[in-house]
Amino acid sequence: MATLDLTFTPCPDGPLALPAATCAHVWQIDLEVARDAMLSASENAHAKAMRHLEKQSHYIATRSALRLILSKYVGGTPEHLPLAIARQGKPFLDMAGAPQFNVTHARGKALIAVAQVAVGIDLEFARPVRQLDRLVENYFARAEEKALTALPDDQRAQAFLAAWTRKEACLKATGEGIAGGLHRYHVTLRADEHAQLISIDGNETAASAWTLHAFRAFGGGQAAICAEAPTLALQGFAL
Ligand SMILES: CC(C)(COP(=O)(O)OP(=O)(O)OC[C@H]1O[C@@H](n2cnc3c(N)ncnc32)[C@H](O)[C@@H]1OP(=O)(O)O)[C@@H](O)C(=O)NCCC(=O)NCCS
């Protein structure tokens, strides 16, 4: 199936073993559900300085969920886990043997991927895309532009969003972020194709070190996960 239907089972009580090297755990979190805040002192200060109340509440909910989830794998008090930020902005857990992870949030929902290898995740909800042609010209690989142009008009916005989500998941996996160049990552985009990273800078061998999956989340959400593994099984949990 081109887009996976992941099952999200309720959060298990107690500690969790790290996923196997060719598996990622995907956590889905509804940020509107009230939960205990579990922030570090600096995150608390950051949250307090936020003026936009909804953004503040989503920040607190996402960070608290992240800390709670990570503590299930590595133990310790969620508030005291040593979260750090790499040069290009990707958060990581600064301790030996820690899993790698990545976070995405949109419209009051969040997904967190946990793996033993580099991992990136992205979530987008269907929306009208303004200036689609310009975005495609600036951010898509030429082969993607060709594939998109060949589609009937009524399938293009959906395929654009699918590709965008997949490309962002790749750039978040490497830690480069969007600044790394969306056009360098050539992905599949048609609804009848499996999600796949075809090439990086035209290099198919480099791309084969990564696995990309597309899956549905929160009903209407389109999500993609990319990890540095030749194959990748997914296991879903709901917090
Ligand atoms: C990371 C990035 C891809 C986010 O895209 P988005 O679709 O808006 O947001 P998402 O919800 O999917 O992801 C946001 C999360 O990605 C994570 N993240 C941030 N930088 C990241 C990076 N370089 N690689 C991987 N993950 C990153 C963070 O956990 C962030 O959540 P937080 O802000 O609550 O801590 C994009 O903002 C980016 O490329 N940032 C890199 C730095 C950059 O280019 N900044 C521009 C400054 S002018």
mmCIF file of C-alpha atoms and ligand atoms in Angstrom:
data_model
loop_
_atom_site.group_PDB
_atom_site.id
_atom_site.type_symbol
_atom_site.label_atom_id
_atom_site.label_comp_id
_atom_site.label_asym_id
_atom_site.label_seq_id
_atom_site.Cartn_x
_atom_site.Cartn_y
_atom_site.Cartn_z
ATOM 1 C CA MET A 1 0.000 0.000 0.000
ATOM 2 C CA ALA A 2 1.407 3.439 -0.940
ATOM 3 C CA THR A 3 0.386 5.157 2.302
ATOM 4 C CA LEU A 4 0.527 3.037 5.440
ATOM 5 C CA ASP A 5 -2.324 2.814 7.912
ATOM 6 C CA LEU A 6 -0.448 2.667 11.195
ATOM 7 C CA THR A 7 -2.165 1.414 14.323
ATOM 8 C CA PHE A 8 -1.432 3.504 17.405
ATOM 9 C CA THR A 9 -1.755 1.429 20.572
ATOM 10 C CA PRO A 10 -2.171 3.104 23.980
ATOM 11 C CA CYS A 11 1.005 4.190 25.759
ATOM 12 C CA PRO A 12 2.414 1.183 27.621
ATOM 13 C CA ASP A 13 2.895 1.560 31.391
ATOM 14 C CA GLY A 14 6.472 1.468 32.641
ATOM 15 C CA PRO A 15 9.781 1.408 30.792
ATOM 16 C CA LEU A 16 10.176 0.570 27.106
ATOM 17 C CA ALA A 17 13.016 -1.168 25.266
ATOM 18 C CA LEU A 18 14.630 0.778 22.443
ATOM 19 C CA PRO A 19 13.257 -0.109 19.014
ATOM 20 C CA ALA A 20 15.375 -2.588 17.025
ATOM 21 C CA ALA A 21 17.907 -1.065 14.592
ATOM 22 C CA THR A 22 15.504 -1.445 11.669
ATOM 23 C CA CYS A 23 12.394 -0.260 13.527
ATOM 24 C CA ALA A 24 11.063 3.136 14.603
ATOM 25 C CA HIS A 25 8.462 3.893 17.228
ATOM 26 C CA VAL A 26 5.978 6.582 16.175
ATOM 27 C CA TRP A 27 4.123 8.374 18.958
ATOM 28 C CA GLN A 28 1.011 10.417 18.281
ATOM 29 C CA ILE A 29 0.024 13.106 20.744
ATOM 30 C CA ASP A 30 -3.078 15.281 20.893
ATOM 31 C CA LEU A 31 -1.703 18.557 22.241
ATOM 32 C CA GLU A 32 -5.168 19.737 23.309
ATOM 33 C CA VAL A 33 -5.420 17.039 25.995
ATOM 34 C CA ALA A 34 -4.487 18.431 29.421
ATOM 35 C CA ARG A 35 -1.424 16.721 30.937
ATOM 36 C CA ASP A 36 1.181 17.458 33.590
ATOM 37 C CA ALA A 37 3.891 19.870 32.464
ATOM 38 C CA MET A 38 7.399 18.340 32.599
ATOM 39 C CA LEU A 39 9.783 21.056 31.466
ATOM 40 C CA SER A 40 13.368 21.906 32.332
ATOM 41 C CA ALA A 41 14.000 25.258 34.037
ATOM 42 C CA SER A 42 15.071 26.916 30.756
ATOM 43 C CA GLU A 43 12.061 25.524 28.877
ATOM 44 C CA ASN A 44 9.824 26.879 31.639
ATOM 45 C CA ALA A 45 11.365 30.315 31.207
ATOM 46 C CA HIS A 46 10.968 30.058 27.418
ATOM 47 C CA ALA A 47 7.302 29.055 27.799
ATOM 48 C CA LYS A 48 6.624 31.911 30.223
ATOM 49 C CA ALA A 49 8.022 34.417 27.725
ATOM 50 C CA MET A 50 5.668 33.237 24.977
ATOM 51 C CA ARG A 51 2.856 35.720 24.366
ATOM 52 C CA HIS A 52 0.636 33.634 22.097
ATOM 53 C CA LEU A 53 -1.340 31.425 24.488
ATOM 54 C CA GLU A 54 -2.111 28.616 22.068
ATOM 55 C CA LYS A 55 1.530 28.419 20.933
ATOM 56 C CA GLN A 56 2.623 28.437 24.564
ATOM 57 C CA SER A 57 0.266 25.632 25.475
ATOM 58 C CA HIS A 58 1.332 23.536 22.455
ATOM 59 C CA TYR A 59 5.016 24.130 23.243
ATOM 60 C CA ILE A 60 4.527 22.974 26.845
ATOM 61 C CA ALA A 61 2.498 19.949 25.726
ATOM 62 C CA THR A 62 4.997 18.902 23.036
ATOM 63 C CA ARG A 63 8.106 19.273 25.193
ATOM 64 C CA SER A 64 6.446 17.530 28.157
ATOM 65 C CA ALA A 65 5.323 14.637 25.955
ATOM 66 C CA LEU A 66 8.808 14.368 24.451
ATOM 67 C CA ARG A 67 10.445 14.247 27.872
ATOM 68 C CA LEU A 68 7.935 11.712 29.188
ATOM 69 C CA ILE A 69 8.371 9.465 26.140
ATOM 70 C CA LEU A 70 12.181 9.629 26.200
ATOM 71 C CA SER A 71 12.233 8.833 29.912
ATOM 72 C CA LYS A 72 10.450 5.566 29.119
ATOM 73 C CA TYR A 73 13.505 4.474 27.103
ATOM 74 C CA VAL A 74 16.360 5.891 29.175
ATOM 75 C CA GLY A 75 14.884 6.213 32.695
ATOM 76 C CA GLY A 76 15.406 9.280 34.867
ATOM 77 C CA THR A 77 13.126 12.185 35.634
ATOM 78 C CA PRO A 78 11.572 13.676 32.468
ATOM 79 C CA GLU A 79 12.314 17.262 33.568
ATOM 80 C CA HIS A 80 16.021 16.488 34.010
ATOM 81 C CA LEU A 81 16.799 14.662 30.767
ATOM 82 C CA PRO A 82 19.692 16.446 28.999
ATOM 83 C CA LEU A 83 18.003 17.668 25.827
ATOM 84 C CA ALA A 84 20.356 19.647 23.608
ATOM 85 C CA ILE A 85 20.151 21.266 20.181
ATOM 86 C CA ALA A 86 22.515 20.578 17.290
ATOM 87 C CA ARG A 87 23.961 23.401 15.179
ATOM 88 C CA GLN A 88 21.193 23.318 12.571
ATOM 89 C CA GLY A 89 18.446 23.128 15.169
ATOM 90 C CA LYS A 90 17.733 19.404 15.599
ATOM 91 C CA PRO A 91 17.109 18.512 19.247
ATOM 92 C CA PHE A 92 18.907 15.433 20.614
ATOM 93 C CA LEU A 93 19.399 13.642 23.896
ATOM 94 C CA ASP A 94 22.951 14.319 25.081
ATOM 95 C CA MET A 95 23.713 11.038 26.883
ATOM 96 C CA ALA A 96 25.428 7.748 26.031
ATOM 97 C CA GLY A 97 23.175 5.054 24.565
ATOM 98 C CA ALA A 98 20.261 7.446 24.068
ATOM 99 C CA PRO A 99 17.848 6.861 21.184
ATOM 100 C CA GLN A 100 17.561 9.353 18.347
ATOM 101 C CA PHE A 101 14.258 11.114 17.869
ATOM 102 C CA ASN A 102 12.432 13.777 15.901
ATOM 103 C CA VAL A 103 9.334 15.872 16.497
ATOM 104 C CA THR A 104 6.706 17.399 14.203
ATOM 105 C CA HIS A 105 3.595 19.352 15.109
ATOM 106 C CA ALA A 106 0.654 20.883 13.251
ATOM 107 C CA ARG A 107 -2.839 22.038 14.175
ATOM 108 C CA GLY A 108 -2.626 20.938 17.815
ATOM 109 C CA LYS A 109 -1.282 17.467 17.016
ATOM 110 C CA ALA A 110 2.238 16.124 17.291
ATOM 111 C CA LEU A 111 4.186 13.072 16.162
ATOM 112 C CA ILE A 112 7.436 11.934 17.749
ATOM 113 C CA ALA A 113 9.648 9.314 16.095
ATOM 114 C CA VAL A 114 12.133 7.340 18.188
ATOM 115 C CA ALA A 115 14.814 5.103 16.690
ATOM 116 C CA GLN A 116 18.384 3.908 17.171
ATOM 117 C CA VAL A 117 19.370 5.572 13.900
ATOM 118 C CA ALA A 118 19.007 9.080 12.456
ATOM 119 C CA VAL A 119 15.295 9.731 11.992
ATOM 120 C CA GLY A 120 13.088 12.555 10.720
ATOM 121 C CA ILE A 121 9.317 12.940 10.748
ATOM 122 C CA ASP A 122 6.895 15.436 9.245
ATOM 123 C CA LEU A 123 3.135 15.994 9.482
ATOM 124 C CA GLU A 124 0.980 18.141 7.207
ATOM 125 C CA PHE A 125 -2.771 18.545 6.888
ATOM 126 C CA ALA A 126 -4.446 19.024 3.519
ATOM 127 C CA ARG A 127 -4.736 22.712 2.649
ATOM 128 C CA PRO A 128 -4.905 24.798 -0.478
ATOM 129 C CA VAL A 129 -1.391 25.449 -1.754
ATOM 130 C CA ARG A 130 -0.879 28.970 -3.028
ATOM 131 C CA GLN A 131 1.682 29.539 -5.768
ATOM 132 C CA LEU A 132 2.207 25.817 -6.203
ATOM 133 C CA ASP A 133 4.083 26.255 -9.489
ATOM 134 C CA ARG A 134 6.562 28.677 -7.944
ATOM 135 C CA LEU A 135 7.183 26.402 -4.950
ATOM 136 C CA VAL A 136 7.713 23.445 -7.267
ATOM 137 C CA GLU A 137 10.137 25.402 -9.404
ATOM 138 C CA ASN A 138 12.146 26.552 -6.373
ATOM 139 C CA TYR A 139 12.087 23.512 -4.126
ATOM 140 C CA PHE A 140 11.472 20.392 -6.192
ATOM 141 C CA ALA A 141 13.904 18.229 -8.154
ATOM 142 C CA ARG A 142 13.346 18.504 -11.920
ATOM 143 C CA ALA A 143 12.150 14.866 -12.082
ATOM 144 C CA GLU A 144 9.562 15.633 -9.378
ATOM 145 C CA GLU A 145 8.383 18.691 -11.292
ATOM 146 C CA LYS A 146 7.931 16.499 -14.368
ATOM 147 C CA ALA A 147 6.004 13.835 -12.424
ATOM 148 C CA LEU A 148 3.748 16.485 -10.884
ATOM 149 C CA THR A 149 3.055 18.212 -14.192
ATOM 150 C CA ALA A 150 2.011 14.888 -15.710
ATOM 151 C CA LEU A 151 -0.767 14.450 -13.110
ATOM 152 C CA PRO A 152 -4.377 15.557 -13.664
ATOM 153 C CA ASP A 153 -5.062 19.004 -12.125
ATOM 154 C CA ASP A 154 -7.237 17.604 -9.325
ATOM 155 C CA GLN A 155 -4.388 15.374 -8.064
ATOM 156 C CA ARG A 156 -1.601 17.930 -8.045
ATOM 157 C CA ALA A 157 -2.168 19.650 -4.672
ATOM 158 C CA GLN A 158 -2.349 16.294 -2.895
ATOM 159 C CA ALA A 159 0.800 15.012 -4.646
ATOM 160 C CA PHE A 160 2.608 18.273 -3.879
ATOM 161 C CA LEU A 161 1.838 17.923 -0.178
ATOM 162 C CA ALA A 162 2.861 14.260 -0.182
ATOM 163 C CA ALA A 163 6.218 15.157 -1.738
ATOM 164 C CA TRP A 164 6.761 18.142 0.563
ATOM 165 C CA THR A 165 6.103 16.003 3.657
ATOM 166 C CA ARG A 166 8.478 13.292 2.407
ATOM 167 C CA LYS A 167 11.244 15.756 1.544
ATOM 168 C CA GLU A 168 10.976 17.480 4.926
ATOM 169 C CA ALA A 169 11.142 14.125 6.731
ATOM 170 C CA CYS A 170 14.417 13.410 4.857
ATOM 171 C CA LEU A 171 15.946 16.791 5.686
ATOM 172 C CA LYS A 172 14.875 16.456 9.305
ATOM 173 C CA ALA A 173 16.435 12.984 9.463
ATOM 174 C CA THR A 174 19.829 14.293 8.349
ATOM 175 C CA GLY A 175 19.385 17.284 10.677
ATOM 176 C CA GLU A 176 19.978 19.788 7.873
ATOM 177 C CA GLY A 177 16.454 21.184 7.984
ATOM 178 C CA ILE A 178 14.966 23.060 5.042
ATOM 179 C CA ALA A 179 18.168 25.050 4.623
ATOM 180 C CA GLY A 180 19.746 21.771 3.440
ATOM 181 C CA GLY A 181 17.917 22.126 0.112
ATOM 182 C CA LEU A 182 14.560 20.468 -0.547
ATOM 183 C CA HIS A 183 15.364 20.153 -4.271
ATOM 184 C CA ARG A 184 18.331 17.835 -3.505
ATOM 185 C CA TYR A 185 16.051 15.081 -2.210
ATOM 186 C CA HIS A 186 14.155 13.374 -5.015
ATOM 187 C CA VAL A 187 11.131 11.455 -3.701
ATOM 188 C CA THR A 188 8.123 9.675 -5.162
ATOM 189 C CA LEU A 189 4.875 11.642 -5.046
ATOM 190 C CA ARG A 190 2.060 9.839 -6.862
ATOM 191 C CA ALA A 191 -0.745 8.392 -4.713
ATOM 192 C CA ASP A 192 -0.248 4.945 -6.273
ATOM 193 C CA GLU A 193 3.524 4.856 -5.578
ATOM 194 C CA HIS A 194 5.270 3.682 -2.406
ATOM 195 C CA ALA A 195 7.029 6.493 -0.605
ATOM 196 C CA GLN A 196 10.678 6.278 -1.574
ATOM 197 C CA LEU A 197 13.754 8.473 -1.470
ATOM 198 C CA ILE A 198 15.017 7.960 -5.010
ATOM 199 C CA SER A 199 18.211 10.036 -4.967
ATOM 200 C CA ILE A 200 20.152 12.672 -3.059
ATOM 201 C CA ASP A 201 21.897 15.129 -5.376
ATOM 202 C CA GLY A 202 21.153 12.641 -8.165
ATOM 203 C CA ASN A 203 22.957 9.852 -6.282
ATOM 204 C CA GLU A 204 20.781 6.731 -5.929
ATOM 205 C CA THR A 205 23.376 4.835 -3.858
ATOM 206 C CA ALA A 206 23.391 7.580 -1.222
ATOM 207 C CA ALA A 207 19.590 7.465 -1.110
ATOM 208 C CA SER A 208 19.512 3.681 -0.662
ATOM 209 C CA ALA A 209 20.959 4.063 2.856
ATOM 210 C CA TRP A 210 17.633 5.613 3.908
ATOM 211 C CA THR A 211 14.083 4.284 4.156
ATOM 212 C CA LEU A 212 11.076 6.534 3.674
ATOM 213 C CA HIS A 213 7.475 5.701 4.570
ATOM 214 C CA ALA A 214 4.256 7.700 4.220
ATOM 215 C CA PHE A 215 1.459 7.064 6.674
ATOM 216 C CA ARG A 216 -1.859 8.551 7.788
ATOM 217 C CA ALA A 217 -2.211 10.147 11.236
ATOM 218 C CA PHE A 218 -5.017 11.868 13.126
ATOM 219 C CA GLY A 219 -7.608 11.079 10.457
ATOM 220 C CA GLY A 220 -6.753 13.675 7.799
ATOM 221 C CA GLY A 221 -3.028 14.105 8.462
ATOM 222 C CA GLN A 222 -0.374 13.114 5.961
ATOM 223 C CA ALA A 223 2.844 12.050 7.599
ATOM 224 C CA ALA A 224 6.227 10.794 6.476
ATOM 225 C CA ILE A 225 9.137 9.271 8.330
ATOM 226 C CA CYS A 226 12.685 8.826 7.056
ATOM 227 C CA ALA A 227 15.423 6.842 8.810
ATOM 228 C CA GLU A 228 18.986 5.809 8.087
ATOM 229 C CA ALA A 229 18.269 2.104 7.713
ATOM 230 C CA PRO A 230 17.959 -0.243 4.722
ATOM 231 C CA THR A 231 14.483 -1.317 5.882
ATOM 232 C CA LEU A 232 12.225 0.175 8.521
ATOM 233 C CA ALA A 233 9.331 -1.362 10.428
ATOM 234 C CA LEU A 234 7.025 1.049 12.255
ATOM 235 C CA GLN A 235 5.261 0.609 15.582
ATOM 236 C CA GLY A 236 2.704 3.212 16.638
ATOM 237 C CA PHE A 237 1.867 4.369 20.164
ATOM 238 C CA ALA A 238 -0.638 6.983 21.332
ATOM 239 C CA LEU A 239 0.142 9.059 24.407
HETATM 240 C C1 LIG B 1 12.919 22.048 11.203
HETATM 241 C C2 LIG B 1 12.038 22.535 10.090
HETATM 242 C C3 LIG B 1 12.185 21.555 8.942
HETATM 243 C C4 LIG B 1 10.633 22.578 10.683
HETATM 244 O O1 LIG B 1 9.636 22.445 9.774
HETATM 245 P P1 LIG B 1 8.092 22.654 10.123
HETATM 246 O O2 LIG B 1 7.319 21.831 9.154
HETATM 247 O O3 LIG B 1 7.813 24.087 10.211
HETATM 248 O O4 LIG B 1 7.911 22.123 11.605
HETATM 249 P P2 LIG B 1 7.755 20.678 12.224
HETATM 250 O O5 LIG B 1 6.644 20.783 13.181
HETATM 251 O O6 LIG B 1 7.698 19.588 11.216
HETATM 252 O O7 LIG B 1 9.133 20.473 13.024
HETATM 253 C C5 LIG B 1 9.499 21.307 14.066
HETATM 254 C C6 LIG B 1 10.431 20.544 14.959
HETATM 255 O O8 LIG B 1 11.537 20.047 14.214
HETATM 256 C C7 LIG B 1 12.660 19.949 15.091
HETATM 257 N N1 LIG B 1 13.795 20.571 14.394
HETATM 258 C C8 LIG B 1 14.220 21.858 14.409
HETATM 259 N N2 LIG B 1 15.308 21.994 13.591
HETATM 260 C C9 LIG B 1 15.539 20.784 13.059
HETATM 261 C C10 LIG B 1 16.517 20.285 12.150
HETATM 262 N N3 LIG B 1 17.476 21.064 11.625
HETATM 263 N N4 LIG B 1 16.472 18.969 11.805
HETATM 264 C C11 LIG B 1 15.525 18.177 12.321
HETATM 265 N N5 LIG B 1 14.579 18.581 13.191
HETATM 266 C C12 LIG B 1 14.586 19.869 13.552
HETATM 267 C C13 LIG B 1 12.294 20.632 16.393
HETATM 268 O O9 LIG B 1 12.005 19.634 17.341
HETATM 269 C C14 LIG B 1 11.045 21.407 16.039
HETATM 270 O O10 LIG B 1 10.117 21.471 17.077
HETATM 271 P P3 LIG B 1 10.251 22.612 18.200
HETATM 272 O O11 LIG B 1 10.442 23.875 17.456
HETATM 273 O O12 LIG B 1 8.953 22.525 18.936
HETATM 274 O O13 LIG B 1 11.432 22.223 19.018
HETATM 275 C C15 LIG B 1 12.396 23.948 9.579
HETATM 276 O O14 LIG B 1 11.944 24.925 10.468
HETATM 277 C C16 LIG B 1 13.895 24.094 9.446
HETATM 278 O O15 LIG B 1 14.457 23.694 8.450
HETATM 279 N N6 LIG B 1 14.579 24.634 10.441
HETATM 280 C C17 LIG B 1 16.057 24.571 10.409
HETATM 281 C C18 LIG B 1 16.652 25.853 10.755
HETATM 282 C C19 LIG B 1 16.318 26.887 9.747
HETATM 283 O O16 LIG B 1 16.469 26.723 8.566
HETATM 284 N N7 LIG B 1 15.905 28.007 10.264
HETATM 285 C C20 LIG B 1 15.576 29.107 9.455
HETATM 286 C C21 LIG B 1 16.010 30.297 10.220
HETATM 287 S S1 LIG B 1 15.829 31.707 9.264
#
